[in-house]
GROMACS .gro file of C-alpha atoms in nm:
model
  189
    1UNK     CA    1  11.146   7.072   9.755
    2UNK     CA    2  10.853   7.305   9.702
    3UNK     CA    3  10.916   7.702   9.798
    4UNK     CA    4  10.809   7.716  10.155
    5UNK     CA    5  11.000   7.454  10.237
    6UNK     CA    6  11.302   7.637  10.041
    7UNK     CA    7  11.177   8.010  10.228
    8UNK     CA    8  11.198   7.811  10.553
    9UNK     CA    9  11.554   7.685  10.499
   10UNK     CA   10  11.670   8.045  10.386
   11UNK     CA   11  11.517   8.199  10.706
   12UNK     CA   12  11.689   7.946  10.918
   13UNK     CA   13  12.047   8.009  10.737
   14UNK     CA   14  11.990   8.361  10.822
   15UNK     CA   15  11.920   8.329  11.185
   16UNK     CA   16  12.201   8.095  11.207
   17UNK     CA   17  12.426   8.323  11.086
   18UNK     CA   18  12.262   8.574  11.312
   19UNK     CA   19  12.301   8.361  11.563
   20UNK     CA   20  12.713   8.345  11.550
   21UNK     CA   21  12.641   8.762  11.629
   22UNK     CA   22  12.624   8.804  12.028
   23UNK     CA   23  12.590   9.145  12.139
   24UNK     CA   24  12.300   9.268  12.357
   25UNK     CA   25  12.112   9.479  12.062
   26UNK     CA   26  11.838   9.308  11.749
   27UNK     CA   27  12.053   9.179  11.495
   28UNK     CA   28  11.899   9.147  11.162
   29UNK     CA   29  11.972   8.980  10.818
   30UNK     CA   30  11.814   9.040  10.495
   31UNK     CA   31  11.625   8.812  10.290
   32UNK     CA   32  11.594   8.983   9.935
   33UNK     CA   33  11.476   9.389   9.995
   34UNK     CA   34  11.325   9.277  10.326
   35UNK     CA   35  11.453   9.281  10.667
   36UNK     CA   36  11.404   9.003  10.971
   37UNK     CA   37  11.487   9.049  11.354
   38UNK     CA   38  11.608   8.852  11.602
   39UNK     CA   39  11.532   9.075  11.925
   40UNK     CA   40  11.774   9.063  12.198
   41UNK     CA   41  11.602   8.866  12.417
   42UNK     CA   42  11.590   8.589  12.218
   43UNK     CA   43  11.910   8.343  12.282
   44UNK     CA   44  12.017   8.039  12.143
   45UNK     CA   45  11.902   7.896  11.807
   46UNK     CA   46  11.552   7.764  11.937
   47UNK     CA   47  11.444   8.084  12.010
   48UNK     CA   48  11.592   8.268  11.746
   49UNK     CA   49  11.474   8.052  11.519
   50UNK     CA   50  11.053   8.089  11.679
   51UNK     CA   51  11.162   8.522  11.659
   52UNK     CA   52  11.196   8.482  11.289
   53UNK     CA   53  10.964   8.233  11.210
   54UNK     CA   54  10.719   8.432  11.432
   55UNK     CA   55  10.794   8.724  11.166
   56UNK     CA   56  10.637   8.548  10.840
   57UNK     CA   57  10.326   8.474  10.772
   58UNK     CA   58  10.283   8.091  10.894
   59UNK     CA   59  10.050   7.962  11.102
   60UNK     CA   60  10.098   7.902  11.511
   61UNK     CA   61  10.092   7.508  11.484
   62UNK     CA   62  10.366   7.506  11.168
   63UNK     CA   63  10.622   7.717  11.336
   64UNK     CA   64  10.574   7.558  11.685
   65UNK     CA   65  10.608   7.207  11.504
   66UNK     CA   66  10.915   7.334  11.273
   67UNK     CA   67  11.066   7.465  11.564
   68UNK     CA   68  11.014   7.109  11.794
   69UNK     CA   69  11.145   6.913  11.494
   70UNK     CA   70  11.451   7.145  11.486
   71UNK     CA   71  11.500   7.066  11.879
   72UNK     CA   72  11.432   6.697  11.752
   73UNK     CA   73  11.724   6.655  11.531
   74UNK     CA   74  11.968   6.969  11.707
   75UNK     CA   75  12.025   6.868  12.077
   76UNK     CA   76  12.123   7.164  12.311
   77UNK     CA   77  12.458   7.168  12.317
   78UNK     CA   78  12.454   7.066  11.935
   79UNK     CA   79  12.243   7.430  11.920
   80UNK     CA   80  12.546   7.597  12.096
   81UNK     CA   81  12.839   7.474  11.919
   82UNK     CA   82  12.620   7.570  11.619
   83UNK     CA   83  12.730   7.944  11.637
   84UNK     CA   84  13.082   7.880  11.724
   85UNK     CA   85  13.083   7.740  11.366
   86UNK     CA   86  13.274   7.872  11.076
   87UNK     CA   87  12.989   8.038  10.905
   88UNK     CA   88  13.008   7.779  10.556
   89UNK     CA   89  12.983   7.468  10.825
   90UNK     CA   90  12.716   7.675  11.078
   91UNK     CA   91  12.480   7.711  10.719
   92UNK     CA   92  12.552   7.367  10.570
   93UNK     CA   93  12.459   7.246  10.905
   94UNK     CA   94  12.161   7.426  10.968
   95UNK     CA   95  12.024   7.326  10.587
   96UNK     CA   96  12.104   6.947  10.718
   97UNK     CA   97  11.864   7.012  11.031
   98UNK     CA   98  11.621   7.238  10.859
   99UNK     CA   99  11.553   7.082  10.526
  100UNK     CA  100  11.358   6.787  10.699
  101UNK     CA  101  11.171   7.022  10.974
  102UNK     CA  102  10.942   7.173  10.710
  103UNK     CA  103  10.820   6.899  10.508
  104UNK     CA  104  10.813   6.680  10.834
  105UNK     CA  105  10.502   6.919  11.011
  106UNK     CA  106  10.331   6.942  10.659
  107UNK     CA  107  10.324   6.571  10.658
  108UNK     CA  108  10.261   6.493  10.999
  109UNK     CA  109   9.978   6.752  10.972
  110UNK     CA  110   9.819   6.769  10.628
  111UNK     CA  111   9.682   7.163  10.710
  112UNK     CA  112   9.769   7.543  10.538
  113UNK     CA  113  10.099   7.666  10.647
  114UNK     CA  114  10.038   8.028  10.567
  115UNK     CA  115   9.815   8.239  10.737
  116UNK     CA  116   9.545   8.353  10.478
  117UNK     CA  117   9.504   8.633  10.675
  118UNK     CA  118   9.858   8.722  10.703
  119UNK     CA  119   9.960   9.119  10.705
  120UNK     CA  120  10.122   9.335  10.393
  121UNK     CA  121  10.445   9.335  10.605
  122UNK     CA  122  10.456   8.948  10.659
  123UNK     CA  123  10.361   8.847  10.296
  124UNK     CA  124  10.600   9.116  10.179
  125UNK     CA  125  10.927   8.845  10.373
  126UNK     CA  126  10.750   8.568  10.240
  127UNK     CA  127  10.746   8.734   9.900
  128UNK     CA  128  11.121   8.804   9.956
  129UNK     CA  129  11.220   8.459  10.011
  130UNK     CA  130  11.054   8.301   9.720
  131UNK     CA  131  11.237   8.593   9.470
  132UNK     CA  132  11.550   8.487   9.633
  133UNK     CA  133  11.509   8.124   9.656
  134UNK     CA  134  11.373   8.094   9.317
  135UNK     CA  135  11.676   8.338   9.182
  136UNK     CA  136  11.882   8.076   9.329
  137UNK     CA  137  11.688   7.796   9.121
  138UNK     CA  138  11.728   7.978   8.806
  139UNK     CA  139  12.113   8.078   8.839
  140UNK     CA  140  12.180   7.664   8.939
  141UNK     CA  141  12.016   7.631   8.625
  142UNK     CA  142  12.215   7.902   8.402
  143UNK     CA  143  11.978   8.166   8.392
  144UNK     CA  144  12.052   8.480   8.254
  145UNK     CA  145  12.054   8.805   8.465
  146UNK     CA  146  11.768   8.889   8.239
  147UNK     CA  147  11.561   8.590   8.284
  148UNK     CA  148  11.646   8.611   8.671
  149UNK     CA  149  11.490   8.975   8.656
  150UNK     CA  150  11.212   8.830   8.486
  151UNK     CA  151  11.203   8.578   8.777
  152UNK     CA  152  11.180   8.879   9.037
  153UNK     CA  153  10.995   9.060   8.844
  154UNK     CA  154  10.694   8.783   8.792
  155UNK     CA  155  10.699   8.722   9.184
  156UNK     CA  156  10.660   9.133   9.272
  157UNK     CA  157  10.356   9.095   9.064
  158UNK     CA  158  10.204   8.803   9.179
  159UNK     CA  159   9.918   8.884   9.392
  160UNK     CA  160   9.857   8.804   9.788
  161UNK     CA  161   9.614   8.554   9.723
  162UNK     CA  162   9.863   8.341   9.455
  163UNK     CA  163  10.145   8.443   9.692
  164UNK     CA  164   9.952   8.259  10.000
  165UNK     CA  165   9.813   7.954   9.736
  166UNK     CA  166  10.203   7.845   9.698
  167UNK     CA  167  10.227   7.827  10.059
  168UNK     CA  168   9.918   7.684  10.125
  169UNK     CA  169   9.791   7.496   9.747
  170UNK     CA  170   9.811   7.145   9.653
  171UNK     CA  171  10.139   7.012   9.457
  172UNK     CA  172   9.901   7.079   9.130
  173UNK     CA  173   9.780   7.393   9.235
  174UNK     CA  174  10.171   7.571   9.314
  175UNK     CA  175  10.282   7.404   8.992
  176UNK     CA  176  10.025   7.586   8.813
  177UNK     CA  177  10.131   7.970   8.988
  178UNK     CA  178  10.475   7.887   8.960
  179UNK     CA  179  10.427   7.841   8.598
  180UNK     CA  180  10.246   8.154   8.552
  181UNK     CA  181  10.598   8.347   8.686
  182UNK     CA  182  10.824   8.074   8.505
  183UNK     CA  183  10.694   8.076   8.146
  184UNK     CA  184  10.756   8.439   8.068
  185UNK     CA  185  11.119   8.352   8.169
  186UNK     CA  186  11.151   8.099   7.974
  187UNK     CA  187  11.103   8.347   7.672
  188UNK     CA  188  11.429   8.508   7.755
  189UNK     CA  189  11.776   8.481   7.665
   0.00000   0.00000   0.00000
């Protein structure tokens, strides 16, 4: 699965365990050091979902089309029993819905998912997710708390521009930036 398609799904899990909240006041979750908002007046997974998605750096069409795929597979009242949910079901069930939105508007639509334009504050939550989904990667795969702070390290230097090509580069091209973090890592003990 490449990384936006992995920063999408950790978004979602967040807003879906957001979601289980209530209350009349934002509620927020954290992704890494960074912080995302699901105002008040957003209710029900749909549009909790668009309030965070609206917070990253993707373009219009992808988060309108990740959202409608979401509403595809998760029928209304599907949506609402979501947040009832133990929170372990509530996220497996939202990675079962969300890991096929993604990579079904990026091959529907064959365009840049990430906003070359984006702001510091938006690339700084995309920049998030990718340290914490690619920590994730590297402790499934044994890594050492060293090698994961190489990890996090190698993504807090990477700049915007190799940041946005991940998002937005062909399979070669993200191989080739991922690589640039990765092989310092794989140095370490």
């Amino acid at each position: 699965m490449p990384p936006r398609a992995i920063f999408a799904l950790i978004v979602v899990l967040a807003a879906a365990a957001v979601a289980g909240c209530g209350g009349s006041s934002d509620q927020t979750a954290k992704v890494g050091d960074q912080t995302v908002t699901v105002p008040s007046d957003a209710h029900g997974v749909y549009a909790e979902l668009q309030a965070i998605l609206d917070q990253l750096p993707y373009q219009g069409w992808y988060t309108h089309c990740v959202v409608d795929q979401v509403k595809k597979v998760l029928s209304p009242s599907e949506a609402e029993a979501l947040s009832a949910l133990p929170e372990a079901e509530r996220e497996q069930r939202a990675l079962e819905v969300t890991s096929k939105a993604g990579p079904a508007c990026e091959a529907q639509h064959h365009r840049p998912v990430i906003d070359p334009n984006a702001t510091a504050k938006e690339l700084d939550l995309l920049r998030a997710g990718y340290v914490s989904s690619m920590a994730a990667v590297g402790e499934a795969h044994g890594a050492s708390p060293t090698q994961i702070a190489c990890i996090e390290k190698g993504f807090a230097e990477l700049p915007p521009k190799l940041l946005i090509g991940i998002g937005n580069g062909s399979k070669k091209a993200r191989e080739g930036i991922l690589l640039s973090v990765f092989k310092p890592f794989s140095k370490l003990k």
